Short mmCIF file of C-alpha atoms in Angstrom, two decimals:
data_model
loop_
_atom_site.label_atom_id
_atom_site.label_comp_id
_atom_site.label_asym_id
_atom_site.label_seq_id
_atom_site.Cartn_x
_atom_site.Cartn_y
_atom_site.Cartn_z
CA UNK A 1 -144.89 14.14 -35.30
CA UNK A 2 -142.33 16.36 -33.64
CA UNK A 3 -139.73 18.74 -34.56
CA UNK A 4 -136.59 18.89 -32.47
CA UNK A 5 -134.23 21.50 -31.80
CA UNK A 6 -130.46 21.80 -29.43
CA UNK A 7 -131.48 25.34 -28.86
CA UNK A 8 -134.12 28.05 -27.88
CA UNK A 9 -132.98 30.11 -31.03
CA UNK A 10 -133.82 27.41 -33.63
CA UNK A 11 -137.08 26.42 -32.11
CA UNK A 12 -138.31 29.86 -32.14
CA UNK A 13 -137.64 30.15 -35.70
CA UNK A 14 -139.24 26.88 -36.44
CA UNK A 15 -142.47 28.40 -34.75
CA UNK A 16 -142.39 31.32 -36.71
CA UNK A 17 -142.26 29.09 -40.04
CA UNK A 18 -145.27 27.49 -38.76
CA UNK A 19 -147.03 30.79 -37.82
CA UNK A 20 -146.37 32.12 -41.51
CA UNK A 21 -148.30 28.78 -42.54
CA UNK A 22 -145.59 26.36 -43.79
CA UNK A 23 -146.38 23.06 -43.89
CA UNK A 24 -145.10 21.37 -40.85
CA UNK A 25 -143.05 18.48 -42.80
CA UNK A 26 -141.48 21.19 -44.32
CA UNK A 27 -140.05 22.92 -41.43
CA UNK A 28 -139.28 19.92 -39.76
CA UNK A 29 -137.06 19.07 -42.93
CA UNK A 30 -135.57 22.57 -42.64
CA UNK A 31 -135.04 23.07 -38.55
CA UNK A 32 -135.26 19.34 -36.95
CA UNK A 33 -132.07 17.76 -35.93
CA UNK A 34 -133.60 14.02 -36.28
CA UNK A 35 -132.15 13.37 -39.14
CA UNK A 36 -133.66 9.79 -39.54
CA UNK A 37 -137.25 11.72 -39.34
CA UNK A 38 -136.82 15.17 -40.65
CA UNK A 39 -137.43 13.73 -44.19
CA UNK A 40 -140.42 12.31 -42.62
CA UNK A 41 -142.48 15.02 -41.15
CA UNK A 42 -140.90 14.36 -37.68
CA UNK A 43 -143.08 10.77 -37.66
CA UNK A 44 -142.36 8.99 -34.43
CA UNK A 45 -145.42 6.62 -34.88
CA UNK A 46 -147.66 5.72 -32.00
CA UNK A 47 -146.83 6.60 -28.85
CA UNK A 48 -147.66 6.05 -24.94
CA UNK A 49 -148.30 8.90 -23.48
CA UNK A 50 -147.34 7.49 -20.09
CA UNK A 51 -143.92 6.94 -21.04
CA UNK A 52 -143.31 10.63 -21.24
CA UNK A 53 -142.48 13.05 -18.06
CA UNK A 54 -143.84 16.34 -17.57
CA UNK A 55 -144.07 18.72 -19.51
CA UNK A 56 -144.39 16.40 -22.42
CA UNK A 57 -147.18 14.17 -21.10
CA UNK A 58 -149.26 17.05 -20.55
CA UNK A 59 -148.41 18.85 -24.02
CA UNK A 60 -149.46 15.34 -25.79
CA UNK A 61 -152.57 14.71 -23.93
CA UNK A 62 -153.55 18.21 -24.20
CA UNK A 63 -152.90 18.30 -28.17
CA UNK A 64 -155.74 18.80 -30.77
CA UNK A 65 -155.06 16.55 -33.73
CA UNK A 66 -153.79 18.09 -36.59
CA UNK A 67 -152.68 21.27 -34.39
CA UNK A 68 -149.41 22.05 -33.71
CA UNK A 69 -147.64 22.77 -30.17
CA UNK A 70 -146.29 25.98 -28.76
CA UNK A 71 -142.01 25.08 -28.41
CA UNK A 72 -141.33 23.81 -25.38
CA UNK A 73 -138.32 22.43 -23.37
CA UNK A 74 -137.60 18.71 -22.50
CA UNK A 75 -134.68 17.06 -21.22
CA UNK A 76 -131.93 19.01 -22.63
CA UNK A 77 -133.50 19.74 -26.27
CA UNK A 78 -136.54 21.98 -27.79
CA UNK A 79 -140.11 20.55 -29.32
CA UNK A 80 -142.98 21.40 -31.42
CA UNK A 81 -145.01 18.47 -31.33
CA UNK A 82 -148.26 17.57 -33.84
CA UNK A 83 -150.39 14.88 -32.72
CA UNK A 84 -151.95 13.62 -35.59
CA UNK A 85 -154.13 10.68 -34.30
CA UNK A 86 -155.72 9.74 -30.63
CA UNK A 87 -156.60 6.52 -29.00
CA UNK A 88 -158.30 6.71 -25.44
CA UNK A 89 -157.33 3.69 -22.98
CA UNK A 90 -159.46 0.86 -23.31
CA UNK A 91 -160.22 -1.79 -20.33
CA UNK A 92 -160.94 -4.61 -20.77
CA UNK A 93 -163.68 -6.67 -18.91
CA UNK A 94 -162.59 -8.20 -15.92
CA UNK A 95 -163.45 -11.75 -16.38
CA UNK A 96 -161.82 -11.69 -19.75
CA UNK A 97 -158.68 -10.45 -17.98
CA UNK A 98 -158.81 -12.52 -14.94
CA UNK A 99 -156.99 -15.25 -16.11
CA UNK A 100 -154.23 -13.27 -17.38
CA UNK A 101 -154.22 -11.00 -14.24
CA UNK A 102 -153.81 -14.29 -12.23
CA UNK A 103 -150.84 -15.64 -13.68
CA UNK A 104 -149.27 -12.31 -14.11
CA UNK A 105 -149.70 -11.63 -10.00
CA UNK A 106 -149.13 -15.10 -9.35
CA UNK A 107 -145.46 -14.76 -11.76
CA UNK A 108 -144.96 -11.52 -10.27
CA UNK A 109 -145.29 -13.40 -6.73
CA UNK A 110 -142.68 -16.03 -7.94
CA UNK A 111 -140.35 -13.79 -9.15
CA UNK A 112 -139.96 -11.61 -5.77
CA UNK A 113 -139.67 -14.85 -3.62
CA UNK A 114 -136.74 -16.34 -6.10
CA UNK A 115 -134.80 -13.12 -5.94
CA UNK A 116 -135.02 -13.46 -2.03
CA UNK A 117 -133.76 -16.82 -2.07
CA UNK A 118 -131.10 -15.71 -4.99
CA UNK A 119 -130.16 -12.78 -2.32
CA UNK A 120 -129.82 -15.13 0.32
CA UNK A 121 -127.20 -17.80 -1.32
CA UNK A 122 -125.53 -14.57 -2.48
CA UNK A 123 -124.91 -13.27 0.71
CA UNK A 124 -124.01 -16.52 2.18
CA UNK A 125 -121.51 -17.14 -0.42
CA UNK A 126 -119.41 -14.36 1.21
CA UNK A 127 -117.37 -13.06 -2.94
CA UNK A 128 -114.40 -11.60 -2.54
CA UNK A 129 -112.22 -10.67 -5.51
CA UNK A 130 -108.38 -10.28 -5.59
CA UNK A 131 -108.54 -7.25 -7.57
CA UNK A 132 -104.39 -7.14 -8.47
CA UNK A 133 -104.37 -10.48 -9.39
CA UNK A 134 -107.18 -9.91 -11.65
CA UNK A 135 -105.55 -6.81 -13.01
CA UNK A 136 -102.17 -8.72 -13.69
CA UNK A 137 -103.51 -10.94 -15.89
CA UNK A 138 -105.60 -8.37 -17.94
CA UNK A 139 -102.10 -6.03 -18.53
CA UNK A 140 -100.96 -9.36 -19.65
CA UNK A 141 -102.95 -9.69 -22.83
CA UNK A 142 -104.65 -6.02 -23.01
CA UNK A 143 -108.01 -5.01 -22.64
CA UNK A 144 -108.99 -3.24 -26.16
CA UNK A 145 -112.08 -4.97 -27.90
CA UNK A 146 -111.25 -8.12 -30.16
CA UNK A 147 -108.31 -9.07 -28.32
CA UNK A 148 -107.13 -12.28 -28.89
CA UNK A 149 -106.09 -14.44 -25.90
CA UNK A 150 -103.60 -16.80 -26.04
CA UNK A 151 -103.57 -18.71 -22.87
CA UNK A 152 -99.86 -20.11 -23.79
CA UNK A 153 -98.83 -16.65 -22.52
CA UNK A 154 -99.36 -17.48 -18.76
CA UNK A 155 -96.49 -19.02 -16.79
CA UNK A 156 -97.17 -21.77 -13.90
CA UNK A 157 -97.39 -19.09 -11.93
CA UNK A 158 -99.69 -16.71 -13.69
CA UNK A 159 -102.06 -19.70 -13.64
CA UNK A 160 -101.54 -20.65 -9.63
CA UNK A 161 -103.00 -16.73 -8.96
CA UNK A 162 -106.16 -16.98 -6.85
CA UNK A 163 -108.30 -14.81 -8.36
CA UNK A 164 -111.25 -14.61 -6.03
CA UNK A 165 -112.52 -16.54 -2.56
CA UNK A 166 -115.92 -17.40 -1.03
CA UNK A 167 -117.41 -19.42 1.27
CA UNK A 168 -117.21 -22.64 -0.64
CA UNK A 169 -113.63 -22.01 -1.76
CA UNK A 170 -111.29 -20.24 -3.93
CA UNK A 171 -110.89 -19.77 -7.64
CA UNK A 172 -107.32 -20.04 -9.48
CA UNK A 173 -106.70 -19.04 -13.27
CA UNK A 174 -106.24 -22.70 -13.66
CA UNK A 175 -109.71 -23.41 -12.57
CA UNK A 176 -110.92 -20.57 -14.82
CA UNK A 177 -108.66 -22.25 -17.55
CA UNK A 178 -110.36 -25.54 -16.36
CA UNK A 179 -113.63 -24.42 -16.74
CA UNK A 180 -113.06 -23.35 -20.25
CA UNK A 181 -112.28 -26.83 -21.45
CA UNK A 182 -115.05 -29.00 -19.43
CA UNK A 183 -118.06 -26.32 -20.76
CA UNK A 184 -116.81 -25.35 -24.39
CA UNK A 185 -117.02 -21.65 -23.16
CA UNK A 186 -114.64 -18.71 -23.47
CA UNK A 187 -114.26 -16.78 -20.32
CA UNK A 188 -112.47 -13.00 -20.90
CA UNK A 189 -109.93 -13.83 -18.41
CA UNK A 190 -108.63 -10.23 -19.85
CA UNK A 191 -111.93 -7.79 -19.02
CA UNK A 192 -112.24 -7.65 -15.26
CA UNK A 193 -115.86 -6.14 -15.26
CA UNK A 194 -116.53 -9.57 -17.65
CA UNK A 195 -114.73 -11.82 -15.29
CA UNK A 196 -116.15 -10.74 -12.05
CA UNK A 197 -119.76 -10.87 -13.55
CA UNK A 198 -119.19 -14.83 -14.58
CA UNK A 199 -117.16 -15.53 -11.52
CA UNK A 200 -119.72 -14.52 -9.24
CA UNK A 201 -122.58 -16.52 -11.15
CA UNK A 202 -119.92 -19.37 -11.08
CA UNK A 203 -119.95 -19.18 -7.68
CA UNK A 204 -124.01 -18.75 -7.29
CA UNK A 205 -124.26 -22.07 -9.32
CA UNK A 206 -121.42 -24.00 -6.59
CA UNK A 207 -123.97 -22.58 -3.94
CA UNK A 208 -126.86 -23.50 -5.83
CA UNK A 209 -125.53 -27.54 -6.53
CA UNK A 210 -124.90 -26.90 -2.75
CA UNK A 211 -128.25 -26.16 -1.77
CA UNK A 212 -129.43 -29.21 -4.13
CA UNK A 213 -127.17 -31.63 -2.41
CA UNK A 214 -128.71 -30.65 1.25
CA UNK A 215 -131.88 -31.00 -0.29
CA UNK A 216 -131.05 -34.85 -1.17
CA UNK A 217 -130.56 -34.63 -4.95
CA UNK A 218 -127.02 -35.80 -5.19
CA UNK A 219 -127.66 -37.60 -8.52
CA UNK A 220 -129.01 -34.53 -9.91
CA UNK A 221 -125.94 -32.02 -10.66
CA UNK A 222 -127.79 -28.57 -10.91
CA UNK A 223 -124.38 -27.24 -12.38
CA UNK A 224 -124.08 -29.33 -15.39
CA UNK A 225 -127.41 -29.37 -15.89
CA UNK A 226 -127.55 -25.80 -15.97
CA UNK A 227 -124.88 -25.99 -18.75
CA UNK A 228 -126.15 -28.22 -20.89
CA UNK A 229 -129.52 -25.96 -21.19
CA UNK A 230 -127.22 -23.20 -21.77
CA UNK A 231 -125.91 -25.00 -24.59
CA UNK A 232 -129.21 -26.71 -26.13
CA UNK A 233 -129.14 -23.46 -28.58
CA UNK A 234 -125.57 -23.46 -29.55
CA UNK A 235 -126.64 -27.56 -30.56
CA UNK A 236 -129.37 -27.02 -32.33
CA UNK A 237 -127.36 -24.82 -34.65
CA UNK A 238 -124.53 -26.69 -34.71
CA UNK A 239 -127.01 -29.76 -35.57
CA UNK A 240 -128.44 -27.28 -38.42
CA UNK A 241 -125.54 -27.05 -40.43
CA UNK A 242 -124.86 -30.22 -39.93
CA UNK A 243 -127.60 -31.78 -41.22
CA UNK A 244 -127.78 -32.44 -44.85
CA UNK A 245 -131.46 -32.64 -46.35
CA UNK A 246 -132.08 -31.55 -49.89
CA UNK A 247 -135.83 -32.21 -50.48
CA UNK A 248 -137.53 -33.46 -54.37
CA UNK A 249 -139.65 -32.58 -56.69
CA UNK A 250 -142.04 -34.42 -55.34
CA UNK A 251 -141.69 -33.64 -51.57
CA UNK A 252 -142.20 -29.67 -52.66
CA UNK A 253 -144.99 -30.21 -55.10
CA UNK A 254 -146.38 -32.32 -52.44
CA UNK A 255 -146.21 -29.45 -49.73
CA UNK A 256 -147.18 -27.05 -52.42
CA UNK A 257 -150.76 -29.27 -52.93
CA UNK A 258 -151.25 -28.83 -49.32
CA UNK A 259 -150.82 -25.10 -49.07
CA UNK A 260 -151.77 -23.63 -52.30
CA UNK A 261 -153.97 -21.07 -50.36
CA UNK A 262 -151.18 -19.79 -48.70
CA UNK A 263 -149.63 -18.75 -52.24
CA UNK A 264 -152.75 -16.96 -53.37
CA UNK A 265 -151.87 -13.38 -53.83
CA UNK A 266 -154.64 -10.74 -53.12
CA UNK A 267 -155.91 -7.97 -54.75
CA UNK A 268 -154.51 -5.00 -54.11
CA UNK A 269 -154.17 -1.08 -55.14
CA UNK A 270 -152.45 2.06 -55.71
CA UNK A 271 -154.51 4.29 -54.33
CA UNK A 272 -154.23 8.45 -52.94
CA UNK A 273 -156.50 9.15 -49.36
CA UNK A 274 -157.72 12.58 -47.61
CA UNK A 275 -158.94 11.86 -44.12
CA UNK A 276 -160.71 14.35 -42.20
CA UNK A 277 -162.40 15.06 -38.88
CA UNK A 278 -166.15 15.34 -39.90
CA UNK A 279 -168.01 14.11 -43.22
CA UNK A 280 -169.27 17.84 -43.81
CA UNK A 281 -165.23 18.84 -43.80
CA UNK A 282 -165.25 15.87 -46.35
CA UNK A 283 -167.90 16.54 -48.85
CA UNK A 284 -167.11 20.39 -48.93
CA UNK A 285 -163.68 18.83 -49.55
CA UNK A 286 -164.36 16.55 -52.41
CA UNK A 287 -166.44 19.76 -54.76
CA UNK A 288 -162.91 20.96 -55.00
CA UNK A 289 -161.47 17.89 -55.46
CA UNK A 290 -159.37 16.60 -58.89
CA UNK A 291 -157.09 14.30 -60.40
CA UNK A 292 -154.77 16.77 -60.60
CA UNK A 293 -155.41 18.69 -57.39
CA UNK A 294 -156.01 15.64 -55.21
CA UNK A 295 -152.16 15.32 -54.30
CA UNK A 296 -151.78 19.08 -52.91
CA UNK A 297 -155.15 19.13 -51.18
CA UNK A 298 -154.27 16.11 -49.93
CA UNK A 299 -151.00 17.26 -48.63
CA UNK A 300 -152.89 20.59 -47.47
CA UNK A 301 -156.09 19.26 -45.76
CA UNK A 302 -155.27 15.34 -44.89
CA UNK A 303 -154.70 14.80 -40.82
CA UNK A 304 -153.30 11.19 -42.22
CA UNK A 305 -149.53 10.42 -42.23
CA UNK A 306 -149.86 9.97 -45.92
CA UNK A 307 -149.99 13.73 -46.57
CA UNK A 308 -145.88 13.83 -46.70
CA UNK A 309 -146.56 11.72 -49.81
CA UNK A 310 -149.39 13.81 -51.50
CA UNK A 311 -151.52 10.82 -50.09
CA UNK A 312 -150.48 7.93 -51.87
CA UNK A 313 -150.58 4.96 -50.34
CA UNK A 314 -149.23 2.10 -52.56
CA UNK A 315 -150.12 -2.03 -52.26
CA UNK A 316 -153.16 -1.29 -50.50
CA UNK A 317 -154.69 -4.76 -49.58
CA UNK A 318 -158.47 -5.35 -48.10
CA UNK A 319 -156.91 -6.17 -44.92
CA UNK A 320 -154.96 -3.09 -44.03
CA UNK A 321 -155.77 0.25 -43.06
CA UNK A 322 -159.03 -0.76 -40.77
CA UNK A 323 -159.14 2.29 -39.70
CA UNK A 324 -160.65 3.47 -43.16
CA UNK A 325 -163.05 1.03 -43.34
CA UNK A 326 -162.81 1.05 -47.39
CA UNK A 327 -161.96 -2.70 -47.22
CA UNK A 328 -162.35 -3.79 -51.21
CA UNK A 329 -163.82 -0.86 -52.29
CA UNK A 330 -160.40 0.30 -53.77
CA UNK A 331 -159.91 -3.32 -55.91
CA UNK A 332 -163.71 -2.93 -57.10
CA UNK A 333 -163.88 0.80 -58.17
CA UNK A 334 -163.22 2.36 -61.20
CA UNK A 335 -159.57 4.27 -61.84
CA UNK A 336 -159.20 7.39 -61.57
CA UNK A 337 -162.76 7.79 -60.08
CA UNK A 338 -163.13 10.06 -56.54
CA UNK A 339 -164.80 8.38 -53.76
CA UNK A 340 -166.20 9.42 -50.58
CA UNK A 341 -166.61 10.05 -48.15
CA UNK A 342 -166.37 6.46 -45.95
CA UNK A 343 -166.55 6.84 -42.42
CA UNK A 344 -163.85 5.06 -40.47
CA UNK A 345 -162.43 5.19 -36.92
CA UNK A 346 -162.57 8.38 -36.09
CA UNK A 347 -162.15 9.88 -39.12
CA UNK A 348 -163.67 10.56 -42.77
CA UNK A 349 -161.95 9.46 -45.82
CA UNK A 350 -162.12 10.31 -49.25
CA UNK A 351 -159.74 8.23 -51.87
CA UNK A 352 -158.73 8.16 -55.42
CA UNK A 353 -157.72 4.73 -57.55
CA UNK A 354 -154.90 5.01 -59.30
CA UNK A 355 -154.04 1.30 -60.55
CA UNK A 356 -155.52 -2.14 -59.33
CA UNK A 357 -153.33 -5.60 -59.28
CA UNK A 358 -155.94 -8.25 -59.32
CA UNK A 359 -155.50 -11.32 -57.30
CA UNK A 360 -153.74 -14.54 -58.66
CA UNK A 361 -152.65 -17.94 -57.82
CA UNK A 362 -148.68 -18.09 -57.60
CA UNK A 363 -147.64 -21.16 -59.53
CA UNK A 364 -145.24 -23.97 -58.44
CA UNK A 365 -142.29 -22.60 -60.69
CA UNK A 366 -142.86 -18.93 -59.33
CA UNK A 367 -142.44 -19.86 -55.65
CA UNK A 368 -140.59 -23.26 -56.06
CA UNK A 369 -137.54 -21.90 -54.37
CA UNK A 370 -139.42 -20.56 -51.66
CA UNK A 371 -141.21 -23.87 -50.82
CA UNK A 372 -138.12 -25.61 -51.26
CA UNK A 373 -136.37 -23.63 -48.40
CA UNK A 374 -139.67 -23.80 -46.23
CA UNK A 375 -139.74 -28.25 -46.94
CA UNK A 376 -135.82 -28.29 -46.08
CA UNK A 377 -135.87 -26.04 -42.67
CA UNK A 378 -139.40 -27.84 -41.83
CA UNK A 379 -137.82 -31.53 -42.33
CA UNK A 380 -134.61 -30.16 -40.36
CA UNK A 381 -136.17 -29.08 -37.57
CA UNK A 382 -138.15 -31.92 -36.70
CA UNK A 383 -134.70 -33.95 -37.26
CA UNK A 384 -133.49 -31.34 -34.18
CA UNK A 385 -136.69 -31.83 -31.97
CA UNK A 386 -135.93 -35.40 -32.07
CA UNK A 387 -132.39 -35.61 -31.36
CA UNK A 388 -132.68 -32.86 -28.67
CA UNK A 389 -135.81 -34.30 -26.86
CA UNK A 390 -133.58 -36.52 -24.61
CA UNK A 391 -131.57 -33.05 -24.00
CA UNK A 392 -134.89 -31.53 -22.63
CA UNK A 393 -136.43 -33.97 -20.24
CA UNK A 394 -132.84 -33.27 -18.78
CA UNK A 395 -133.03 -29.96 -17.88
CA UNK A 396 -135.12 -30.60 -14.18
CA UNK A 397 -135.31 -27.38 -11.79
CA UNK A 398 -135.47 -28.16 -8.51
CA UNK A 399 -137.75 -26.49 -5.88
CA UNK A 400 -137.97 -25.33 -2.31
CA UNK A 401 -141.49 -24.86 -0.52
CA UNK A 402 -140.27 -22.57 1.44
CA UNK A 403 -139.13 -19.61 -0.72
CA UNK A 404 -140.90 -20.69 -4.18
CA UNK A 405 -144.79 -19.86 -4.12
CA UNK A 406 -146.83 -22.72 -5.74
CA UNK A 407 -149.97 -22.58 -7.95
CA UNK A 408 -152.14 -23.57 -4.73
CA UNK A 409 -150.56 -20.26 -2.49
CA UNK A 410 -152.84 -17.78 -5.38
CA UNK A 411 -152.84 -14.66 -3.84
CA UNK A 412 -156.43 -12.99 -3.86
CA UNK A 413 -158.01 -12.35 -7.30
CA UNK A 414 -160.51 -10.51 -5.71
CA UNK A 415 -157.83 -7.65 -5.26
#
């Protein structure tokens, strides 16, 4: 949790809030410029400490939980930070990892010698852009966001303006206007950073279908093929929409058969918690414990996040939380009653029932709809795999030895 500040002057009297014992959610509320977290005690959930430079790193490693920080400076704002929960780094064993440490070295390997054949076609290709030409036809049509461009606009000789050169040739508007047609793609002929940007992987792809050619696949046009992957997802939507499949009665009641587990709703509960450090902290806790008083002490004592809401946690399920370890204790016990305290991760936790939903099977008419949409977008999409399979065995990358590390050149595990 953290409480952020533009200035040394509002920090300081932040501290002195905290110094005269007000809760911290309640001067984060008052001083914190977050405004999407001030209402929240300053939550920023979990973090990595490693993401953060000095002096935060040091502050948050350094924290006790449930204490808050001396102000400090970082970047160009003001903290008080209040770690509320730690995890140590855990590592796992190495032949559980070694598989996944292989492929990431061996992607990592892959990755470095494509960009150094990428570099190499890049610099061969030798881009130059005609930057007035380029800027002529932008004043033409304006640059501001959303605008419109009407190609009908450019004369014969608006459209005979080379626009940029390379090694393998020269690009017109035409060929840009060209290009438009043959791919079903709109190029912002009237944003030059946008233009540039797609005429210079325009021209990586010619030099790419280049290198292809020299490498004796003629038949197999890297540049089209390139294309039609790009436009496999704009299909498949396309195809979506297009398809018309309304499922029956007896296609969802069918599906609903199969997967009536799915639609079985758990238990679950309403319940308050008070975690603490140590299980002494929790049973001297619990002989002042009440209905009535559980919601301040909880807000007063708790090192959960739950404290900003006197400790209620609502829809509590067996399977979340693990951390408490009260698994179905809440669905099982009696309301109202006091429990405690259960040992979890870390922490010692003390709850209070306030209302239990038992578990029941959804019927077909309560989730009817639901199944309906999941049978129709189910059926569709195996209409889509098999219309688009030819599509896929299309898209064929081709490979050179010499830059493109293969599965048999592993580089040493051992390291």
């Amino acid at each position: 949790n953290q409480i952020v500040a533009r200035n040394k002057t509002t920090i300081d009297s932040a501290y002195k809030a905290l110094k005269s014992g007000t809760d911290f959610a309640e001067v984060c509320k008052q001083y914190s410029v977050e405004a999407t977290r001030k209402d929240k005690g300053g939550s920023i959930g979990k973090v990595l400490a490693e993401r953060y430079k000095e002096p935060f790193q040091k502050i948050l490693l350094s924290a006790k939980i449930g204490k808050y920080s001396k102000a400090f400076e970082y970047g160009k704002q003001w903290y008080i930070i209040m770690v509320t929960e730690k995890e140590e780094n855990k590592i796992q064993e190495f032949d559980k990892m070694k598989e996944s440490i292989e492929n990431k070295l061996l992607a990592d390997k892959r990755y470095t010698k494509a960009r150094e054949f990428i570099k190499k076609l890049e610099d061969k290709q030798n881009l130059v852009y005609n930057d007035s030409n380029i800027k002529h036809i932008a004043e033409i049509f304006g640059t501001a966001p959303g605008t419109v461009v009407d190609t009908e606009k450019l004369t014969n000789e608006d459209k005979e303006l080379v626009i940029a050169t390379s090694t393998l040739g020269e690009w017109k508007i035409k060929d840009i206007l060209k290009l438009e047609e043959e791919r079903g793609i709109t190029i912002p002929i009237n944003n030059p950073f946008s233009l540039k940007g797609i005429l210079k992987r325009i021209m990586l792809s010619n030099q790419l279908n280049s290198e292809a050619r020299r490498h004796g696949l003629d038949k197999k046009q890297v540049i089209k093929e390139e294309i039609a992957y790009m436009k496999y997802g704009q299909l498949a939507i396309k195809l979506k929409s297009s398809i018309e499949y309304e499922p029956d009665n007896k296609d969802i009641l069918e599906y609903y058969t199969a997967h009536k587990s799915d639609y079985y709703e758990k238990a679950k509960a309403d319940i308050s918690i008070i975690t603490v450090d140590s299980k002494k902290e929790a049973k001297d806790l619990m002989k002042k414990l009440t209905s009535k008083n559980f919601g301040s002490l909880a807000k007063k004592h708790s090192k959960d996040n739950t404290r900003y809401r006197n400790g209620e946690l609502k829809n509590y399920m067996s399977n979340m939380r693990p951390d408490l370890n009260l698994n179905e204790l809440p669905m099982k016990g009696k309301i109202g009653k006091i429990s405690g305290p259960i040992e979890g991760k870390n922490k010692w936790t003390i709850y209070k029932i306030n209302k239990q939903y038992p578990g029941r099977q959804k019927s077909f008419d309560d989730i009817k709809g639901t199944i309906t949409y999941q049978v129709k977008n189910e059926k569709i999409r195996e209409m889509i795999d098999e219309i688009t399979k030819s599509m896929r065995s299309k898209c064929e990358v081709w490979q050179d030895d010499q830059f493109f590390s293969k599965s048999s050149d592993t580089t040493k595990i051992e390291k």
